[in-house]
Amino acid sequence: MTKRRSARVRRLARPQLPAAAPTIVFLLAALALALASAARANAPAPTDASAPADASAPDRWDRFRGDPQSHGIAVSTLADAPALRWRASLGTLGIESTAAIVDGSVYVGTLDGAVHALSLVDGSVRWTHTTESEIKSSPLVAKGVVYVGDEAGTLWALDAKTGAVRWRFDAEAGISGGINQLPDGALVFGAYDNHAYAVETDGTLRWSVETDGYVHATPAIVTPPGADAPHVVISGCDGVLRVLRGSDGRPLHDAPLGGYAAASPVVDDRYAYLGTFDNAVVAIDLSVDDKPTPKRADGSTEPPPDLENDPPRWTYRHPQRAFPFYSSAALIDDTLYIGGRDKMVHAIDAKTGKAHWTHRSRARFDASPVVIGPRLAIADTRGTLVLLQRSDGAVAWEYAAGEGFVASPAVAEGHLVIGGDGGTLFAFGDAGATTASPAGAQP
């Protein structure tokens, strides 16, 4: 096997904040949490009696997989039989971007090259920002700013209320994956210029790490026990899973995947889980020695550990159907849920890699699943959106949209929102709620 090239890091000095900034940030965060709690208290009770995954977490879907670890778990509940609340036509080229839902607004990009903000209540468009390139990236919404990439390689920072451009950062090729955020605010993402990036919230570069292939996936973030900084975990089309130190981009761990990966990893404190184009789902040990980089006698640093012969914790393959996995997994209660291009949803024991059950569809699954209490939401490329029982994979509800899905569901505030490949954004919720029919949206 050809030995992999060591990752290379570029970095700039981190901007210094005013002394009062931490206090201001803390007070603003406390105010935002109080407002979110008040909004939830006044909201109508959902019809699904199941408890959310973490009742103390804000009811929002602010990034691709819902949280920094990419668990794919909704805090919100959803009606037992969701009704189509509205649908909005957002162009003709389709939607691959997974929407964000924050504070009553929906944010989504389109292949027509636009970012839209819509009302979650009725689908009316609040603002539109137009670019000159397709948008496949899934937005991150944080502290009043929408961060999203485009296929020209621009990371946009847009005002969440108005759509005005705060700043832009230009990579050298397309940003197709979602944007994630470190606890200190830095934005992390991959690009098709064979780099992973960390960018400050003022648009300056913190670091970049060169890889040996495109980086399509969304990074996950985890702070393992004993680590001195959060870690960025990212997969790539070079078939390598990388663990990078969030503070400076130092490579901590390289692990082979057995095939290239477009799927994004989901992580817990010890392992990363993801599907590959080698027709497998793998579990990778993230254990690293997070100590200061050792120095050679000449003053240069040691390279990251070469784990080329370090096998995955386990590898799952379906015994009959060998197809790639583009979908990113959801993880809850030691069970992984993932869609495959084998037209199946797989429930896999995260400890052993053994299948609990599979669900068969008539089309492949490129969209990623979302856990909603005892059910799982996922959509296929034929246009069927389903809710499956997590216990056995039985269909609890389904909807035929008339256009296929590559984008994944976003679930928050009692709604499920998903974009189709025909350019329609669909919103589902409680059938008992009433809503107006705004221009551009259809009930």
Coordinates of C-alpha atoms in Angstrom, one line a residue:
M1 CA 0.0 0.0 0.0
T2 CA 1.2 3.5 -0.8
K3 CA 2.2 5.4 2.3
R4 CA 0.0 8.4 2.9
R5 CA 1.4 11.9 2.8
S6 CA 1.5 13.6 6.1
A7 CA -1.1 16.4 6.5
R8 CA 0.3 19.9 6.3
V9 CA -1.0 22.8 8.3
R10 CA -1.2 26.5 7.6
R11 CA -2.3 28.8 10.4
L12 CA -2.6 32.4 11.3
A13 CA -2.4 34.0 14.7
R14 CA -5.8 34.0 16.4
P15 CA -7.4 37.5 16.9
Q16 CA -7.3 38.8 20.4
L17 CA -10.7 39.7 21.9
P18 CA -11.3 42.7 24.2
A19 CA -11.2 41.9 27.9
A20 CA -15.0 42.5 28.3
A21 CA -15.9 40.2 25.4
P22 CA -16.4 36.9 27.4
T23 CA -18.8 38.7 29.8
I24 CA -20.8 40.1 26.9
V25 CA -20.9 36.8 25.1
F26 CA -22.1 35.0 28.3
L27 CA -24.9 37.6 28.9
L28 CA -26.0 37.4 25.2
A29 CA -26.1 33.6 25.4
A30 CA -28.1 33.6 28.6
L31 CA -30.6 36.0 27.1
A32 CA -30.9 33.8 24.0
L33 CA -31.6 30.7 26.1
A34 CA -34.2 32.5 28.2
L35 CA -36.0 33.7 25.0
A36 CA -35.9 30.2 23.5
S37 CA -37.3 28.7 26.7
A38 CA -40.2 31.3 26.8
A39 CA -41.0 30.5 23.2
R40 CA -41.2 26.8 23.9
A41 CA -43.4 27.3 26.9
N42 CA -46.0 29.2 24.7
A43 CA -45.9 26.8 21.9
P44 CA -48.8 24.3 21.3
A45 CA -48.2 20.9 22.8
P46 CA -47.1 18.3 20.2
T47 CA -49.2 15.2 19.6
D48 CA -46.4 12.8 20.1
A49 CA -46.1 12.0 23.8
S50 CA -42.5 10.7 23.6
A51 CA -39.8 12.7 25.4
P52 CA -37.2 14.5 23.4
A53 CA -33.6 13.3 23.5
D54 CA -32.5 16.1 25.8
A55 CA -35.3 18.3 27.2
S56 CA -32.8 20.9 28.4
A57 CA -31.3 21.5 24.9
P58 CA -32.6 24.3 22.7
D59 CA -35.3 23.2 20.3
R60 CA -33.5 24.1 17.1
W61 CA -31.8 22.4 14.1
D62 CA -28.9 24.8 13.6
R63 CA -26.5 22.7 11.5
F64 CA -26.4 19.7 9.2
R65 CA -26.8 16.9 11.7
G66 CA -28.3 19.0 14.6
D67 CA -25.4 19.1 17.0
P68 CA -21.5 19.4 17.0
Q69 CA -21.1 15.6 17.3
S70 CA -23.4 15.0 14.3
H71 CA -25.7 12.7 16.3
G72 CA -28.8 13.4 14.1
I73 CA -31.2 13.5 17.0
A74 CA -34.1 16.0 17.2
V75 CA -34.9 17.7 20.5
S76 CA -38.4 18.4 19.1
T77 CA -41.3 16.0 18.9
L78 CA -43.4 15.5 15.8
A79 CA -47.1 14.6 15.3
D80 CA -47.8 10.9 15.0
A81 CA -49.2 11.6 11.5
P82 CA -47.6 14.8 10.3
A83 CA -49.6 17.0 7.9
L84 CA -48.1 19.0 5.0
R85 CA -48.2 22.5 6.4
W86 CA -46.8 24.3 3.4
R87 CA -44.5 23.9 0.4
A88 CA -42.4 26.6 -1.2
S89 CA -40.9 26.6 -4.7
L90 CA -37.3 27.8 -4.5
G91 CA -36.1 27.4 -8.1
T92 CA -35.9 24.7 -10.7
L93 CA -32.5 23.1 -10.2
G94 CA -33.2 21.4 -6.9
I95 CA -32.2 21.4 -3.2
E96 CA -29.4 19.3 -1.8
S97 CA -28.8 21.6 1.2
T98 CA -30.2 20.4 4.5
A99 CA -32.2 23.2 6.1
A100 CA -31.5 24.9 9.4
I101 CA -34.4 25.8 11.7
V102 CA -33.8 28.5 14.3
D103 CA -36.2 30.8 16.2
G104 CA -39.1 30.4 13.8
S105 CA -37.0 30.7 10.6
V106 CA -35.9 28.2 8.0
Y107 CA -32.6 28.7 6.2
V108 CA -31.6 26.7 3.1
G109 CA -29.5 26.9 0.0
T110 CA -30.4 25.8 -3.5
L111 CA -28.7 24.6 -6.7
D112 CA -30.0 27.8 -8.3
G113 CA -27.3 29.6 -6.2
A114 CA -29.4 31.2 -3.6
V115 CA -29.7 31.2 0.2
H116 CA -33.3 31.7 1.4
A117 CA -34.8 32.5 4.8
L118 CA -38.4 31.6 5.2
S119 CA -41.0 31.7 7.9
L120 CA -41.4 28.3 9.6
V121 CA -45.1 29.1 10.2
D122 CA -46.2 29.6 6.6
G123 CA -43.2 29.3 4.3
S124 CA -43.2 33.0 3.3
V125 CA -39.8 34.2 2.1
R126 CA -38.1 36.7 4.4
W127 CA -35.0 37.3 2.4
T128 CA -32.9 35.8 -0.4
H129 CA -29.1 36.1 -0.9
T130 CA -28.0 35.2 -4.5
T131 CA -24.6 33.9 -5.4
E132 CA -23.1 32.9 -8.7
S133 CA -22.6 29.3 -7.8
E134 CA -24.6 26.2 -6.7
I135 CA -25.2 25.8 -3.0
K136 CA -25.1 22.2 -1.7
S137 CA -23.7 23.1 1.7
S138 CA -25.9 22.9 4.7
P139 CA -26.0 26.1 6.7
L140 CA -24.9 26.7 10.3
V141 CA -26.9 29.4 12.2
A142 CA -25.2 30.9 15.3
K143 CA -25.6 34.1 17.2
G144 CA -27.6 35.8 14.5
V145 CA -25.4 34.8 11.6
V146 CA -25.9 32.2 8.8
Y147 CA -22.7 30.5 7.6
V148 CA -22.9 28.6 4.3
G149 CA -20.5 27.5 1.6
D150 CA -21.0 27.5 -2.2
E151 CA -19.5 25.5 -5.1
A152 CA -17.2 28.4 -6.0
G153 CA -15.4 27.9 -2.7
T154 CA -16.9 30.9 -0.8
L155 CA -17.9 30.7 2.8
W156 CA -20.6 33.3 3.3
A157 CA -21.5 35.0 6.6
L158 CA -25.0 36.4 6.3
D159 CA -27.1 38.4 8.8
A160 CA -29.8 36.0 9.9
K161 CA -32.5 38.7 10.0
T162 CA -31.7 40.6 6.7
G163 CA -29.4 38.4 4.6
A164 CA -26.8 41.2 4.4
V165 CA -23.3 40.0 3.9
R166 CA -21.2 40.3 7.0
W167 CA -18.0 38.9 5.4
R168 CA -16.8 36.2 3.0
F169 CA -13.9 33.7 3.1
D170 CA -12.6 32.2 -0.2
A171 CA -11.2 28.7 -0.4
E172 CA -9.8 27.5 -3.6
A173 CA -12.6 25.1 -4.6
G174 CA -16.2 24.2 -3.7
I175 CA -17.5 23.8 -0.2
S176 CA -20.2 21.1 -0.5
G177 CA -20.4 19.9 3.1
G178 CA -22.0 21.5 6.1
I179 CA -20.4 24.0 8.5
N180 CA -19.7 23.0 12.1
Q181 CA -18.5 25.2 15.0
L182 CA -16.0 24.7 17.8
P183 CA -17.0 25.7 21.3
D184 CA -14.8 28.8 21.0
G185 CA -16.7 29.9 17.9
A186 CA -14.4 28.9 15.1
L187 CA -16.0 27.5 12.0
V188 CA -14.8 24.2 10.6
F189 CA -15.5 22.7 7.2
G190 CA -13.9 20.9 4.3
A191 CA -13.5 21.9 0.6
Y192 CA -12.8 20.4 -2.8
D193 CA -9.3 22.0 -2.8
N194 CA -8.2 19.1 -0.6
H195 CA -8.2 21.1 2.6
A196 CA -10.0 21.2 6.0
Y197 CA -10.4 24.7 7.4
A198 CA -10.9 26.5 10.6
V199 CA -12.1 30.1 10.2
E200 CA -12.7 32.7 12.9
T201 CA -16.1 34.4 13.2
D202 CA -14.6 37.5 11.8
G203 CA -13.6 35.7 8.6
T204 CA -9.9 35.3 9.2
L205 CA -8.2 31.9 8.8
R206 CA -7.1 30.1 12.0
W207 CA -5.6 27.1 10.2
S208 CA -5.9 24.8 7.2
V209 CA -4.8 21.2 6.8
E210 CA -4.0 19.7 3.4
T211 CA -5.3 16.2 2.6
D212 CA -4.8 13.9 -0.3
G213 CA -8.3 14.2 -1.7
Y214 CA -11.5 16.2 -1.8
V215 CA -13.2 16.9 1.5
H216 CA -16.9 16.5 1.0
A217 CA -18.0 15.6 4.5
T218 CA -19.1 17.8 7.4
P219 CA -16.6 17.7 10.3
A220 CA -17.8 16.4 13.7
I221 CA -16.5 17.9 17.0
V222 CA -15.7 16.0 20.2
T223 CA -13.7 16.7 23.3
P224 CA -12.5 13.3 24.6
P225 CA -11.9 12.8 28.3
G226 CA -8.5 14.2 29.2
A227 CA -8.1 16.2 26.0
D228 CA -6.7 19.7 26.3
A229 CA -8.8 21.0 23.4
P230 CA -11.8 20.0 21.2
H231 CA -11.0 17.7 18.3
V232 CA -12.2 18.0 14.8
V233 CA -13.0 14.6 13.2
I234 CA -13.3 14.6 9.4
S235 CA -13.4 12.1 6.6
G236 CA -12.3 12.5 3.0
C237 CA -12.3 11.2 -0.5
D238 CA -8.7 10.1 0.1
G239 CA -10.1 7.3 2.3
V240 CA -8.7 8.6 5.5
L241 CA -10.4 9.7 8.8
R242 CA -8.5 12.5 10.4
V243 CA -8.5 13.9 14.0
L244 CA -7.2 17.4 14.2
R245 CA -6.8 19.6 17.3
G246 CA -9.3 22.4 17.0
S247 CA -7.1 25.1 18.5
D248 CA -4.3 24.8 16.0
G249 CA -5.1 22.1 13.4
R250 CA -2.4 19.8 14.7
P251 CA -3.0 16.3 13.2
L252 CA -3.5 13.9 16.0
H253 CA -4.7 10.7 14.3
D254 CA -5.0 9.3 10.7
A255 CA -7.0 6.1 10.2
P256 CA -7.7 4.3 6.9
L257 CA -11.3 3.8 6.0
G258 CA -10.9 1.1 3.4
G259 CA -12.5 3.3 0.7
Y260 CA -13.3 7.0 0.0
A261 CA -16.0 8.6 2.1
A262 CA -18.5 11.3 1.3
A263 CA -20.5 10.6 4.4
S264 CA -19.9 12.7 7.5
P265 CA -18.8 10.9 10.7
V266 CA -20.9 10.8 13.9
V267 CA -18.8 10.6 17.1
D268 CA -19.0 9.7 20.7
D269 CA -16.2 10.1 23.2
R270 CA -14.3 7.1 21.9
Y271 CA -15.3 6.2 18.4
A272 CA -16.3 7.7 15.0
Y273 CA -18.9 5.9 12.8
L274 CA -19.5 6.4 9.1
G275 CA -20.3 4.6 5.8
T276 CA -17.9 4.5 2.9
F277 CA -17.9 3.9 -0.9
D278 CA -16.2 0.5 -0.1
N279 CA -19.8 -0.7 0.7
A280 CA -19.2 -0.7 4.4
V281 CA -19.9 1.0 7.7
V282 CA -17.0 1.3 10.0
A283 CA -16.2 2.2 13.6
I284 CA -12.9 3.9 14.2
D285 CA -11.2 4.3 17.5
L286 CA -10.4 8.0 18.2
S287 CA -8.0 7.4 21.1
V288 CA -5.1 9.8 20.7
D289 CA -2.2 11.1 22.8
D290 CA -3.2 14.8 23.0
K291 CA 0.1 16.1 24.4
P292 CA 2.4 18.9 23.0
T293 CA 3.9 18.0 19.7
P294 CA 7.3 16.3 20.3
K295 CA 10.4 18.0 18.8
R296 CA 13.2 16.5 16.9
A297 CA 16.8 17.6 17.6
D298 CA 16.7 19.9 14.6
G299 CA 13.6 21.7 16.0
S300 CA 11.1 20.2 13.6
T301 CA 8.0 18.4 14.9
E302 CA 7.2 14.7 14.7
P303 CA 4.6 13.6 12.2
P304 CA 1.2 12.3 13.4
P305 CA 1.0 8.6 14.3
D306 CA 0.9 6.4 11.2
L307 CA -2.1 4.1 11.8
E308 CA -2.2 2.6 8.3
N309 CA -2.3 -0.9 9.8
D310 CA -4.7 -0.1 12.7
P311 CA -8.0 -1.8 11.8
P312 CA -11.4 -0.4 12.5
R313 CA -13.1 -1.5 15.7
W314 CA -15.6 -3.3 13.5
T315 CA -16.7 -3.3 9.8
Y316 CA -20.3 -3.9 8.8
R317 CA -21.3 -5.2 5.4
H318 CA -24.7 -6.4 4.3
P319 CA -24.4 -10.1 3.5
Q320 CA -26.1 -9.9 0.1
R321 CA -26.2 -6.4 -1.1
A322 CA -22.9 -4.6 -1.7
F323 CA -23.6 -0.9 -2.3
P324 CA -21.9 2.4 -1.2
F325 CA -23.1 4.5 1.8
Y326 CA -23.5 8.3 1.0
S327 CA -25.9 8.9 3.9
S328 CA -24.5 10.0 7.3
A329 CA -25.5 7.9 10.3
A330 CA -27.6 8.9 13.3
L331 CA -26.5 7.5 16.7
I332 CA -28.5 7.0 19.9
D333 CA -28.7 4.4 22.6
D334 CA -25.7 2.5 21.2
T335 CA -27.5 2.0 17.9
L336 CA -26.6 3.5 14.5
Y337 CA -29.2 4.2 11.8
I338 CA -28.0 4.8 8.3
G339 CA -29.4 4.7 4.7
G340 CA -27.6 3.0 1.9
R341 CA -27.5 3.0 -1.9
D342 CA -28.7 -0.6 -1.5
K343 CA -32.2 0.9 -1.1
M344 CA -32.1 -0.1 2.6
V345 CA -32.1 1.5 6.0
H346 CA -29.8 -0.3 8.4
A347 CA -30.0 -0.4 12.2
I348 CA -26.6 -1.5 13.6
D349 CA -25.4 -2.2 17.1
A350 CA -22.7 0.4 17.7
K351 CA -20.8 -1.9 20.0
T352 CA -20.6 -5.0 17.9
G353 CA -21.3 -3.9 14.3
K354 CA -24.2 -6.4 14.0
A355 CA -27.4 -5.6 12.3
H356 CA -30.6 -5.2 14.4
W357 CA -32.9 -4.9 11.4
T358 CA -33.1 -3.5 7.8
H359 CA -35.9 -1.7 6.0
R360 CA -36.2 -2.0 2.2
S361 CA -37.4 0.8 0.0
R362 CA -37.8 1.1 -3.8
A363 CA -35.0 3.7 -4.2
R364 CA -31.6 4.4 -2.7
F365 CA -31.1 6.6 0.4
D366 CA -28.6 9.5 0.0
A367 CA -30.4 11.5 2.7
S368 CA -29.4 11.1 6.3
P369 CA -31.8 9.9 9.0
V370 CA -33.0 11.9 12.0
V371 CA -34.1 10.3 15.3
I372 CA -37.4 11.7 16.6
G373 CA -38.2 10.0 19.9
P374 CA -39.1 6.4 19.1
R375 CA -39.1 7.0 15.4
L376 CA -36.7 7.6 12.6
A377 CA -37.2 10.1 9.7
I378 CA -35.5 9.4 6.4
A379 CA -36.2 10.0 2.7
D380 CA -35.2 8.3 -0.5
T381 CA -34.3 9.4 -4.0
R382 CA -37.6 8.4 -5.4
G383 CA -39.4 10.9 -3.2
T384 CA -40.8 8.9 -0.3
L385 CA -40.4 10.4 3.2
V386 CA -41.0 7.8 5.9
L387 CA -41.1 7.6 9.7
L388 CA -39.9 4.2 10.9
Q389 CA -40.2 2.6 14.3
R390 CA -36.7 2.5 15.8
S391 CA -37.5 -0.7 17.5
D392 CA -38.0 -2.9 14.4
G393 CA -38.0 -0.7 11.3
A394 CA -41.8 -0.9 10.7
V395 CA -43.3 2.0 8.7
A396 CA -45.3 4.3 11.0
W397 CA -46.1 7.0 8.4
E398 CA -45.0 7.9 4.8
Y399 CA -45.5 10.7 2.3
A400 CA -44.9 10.6 -1.5
A401 CA -43.5 14.0 -2.5
G402 CA -43.4 13.7 -6.2
E403 CA -39.7 14.7 -6.3
G404 CA -36.7 12.9 -5.0
F405 CA -34.6 13.7 -1.9
V406 CA -30.9 14.1 -1.5
A407 CA -31.2 16.7 1.3
S408 CA -31.8 15.4 4.8
P409 CA -34.7 16.2 7.1
A410 CA -34.4 19.0 9.7
V411 CA -36.6 18.7 12.7
A412 CA -37.3 21.5 15.3
E413 CA -40.2 23.5 16.8
G414 CA -42.7 20.7 16.0
H415 CA -41.9 20.7 12.3
L416 CA -40.0 18.5 9.8
V417 CA -38.5 20.5 6.8
I418 CA -36.9 18.9 3.8
G419 CA -35.9 20.1 0.3
G420 CA -36.5 18.1 -2.9
D421 CA -34.6 17.7 -6.1
G422 CA -37.3 19.6 -8.0
G423 CA -36.7 22.8 -6.0
T424 CA -39.6 22.4 -3.5
L425 CA -39.1 22.9 0.2
F426 CA -41.7 20.9 2.2
A427 CA -42.7 21.5 5.8
F428 CA -44.7 19.0 7.9
G429 CA -46.2 19.5 11.3
D430 CA -49.3 19.2 13.5
A431 CA -52.4 18.7 11.4
G432 CA -54.5 20.7 13.9
A433 CA -52.5 24.0 13.4
T434 CA -53.8 26.6 11.0
T435 CA -51.7 28.7 8.7
A436 CA -52.0 31.2 6.0
S437 CA -51.0 30.5 2.4
P438 CA -48.4 33.1 1.4
A439 CA -47.3 33.9 -2.1
G440 CA -44.8 31.3 -3.3
A441 CA -46.0 28.7 -0.8
Q442 CA -48.7 26.2 -1.1
P443 CA -50.6 24.4 1.7

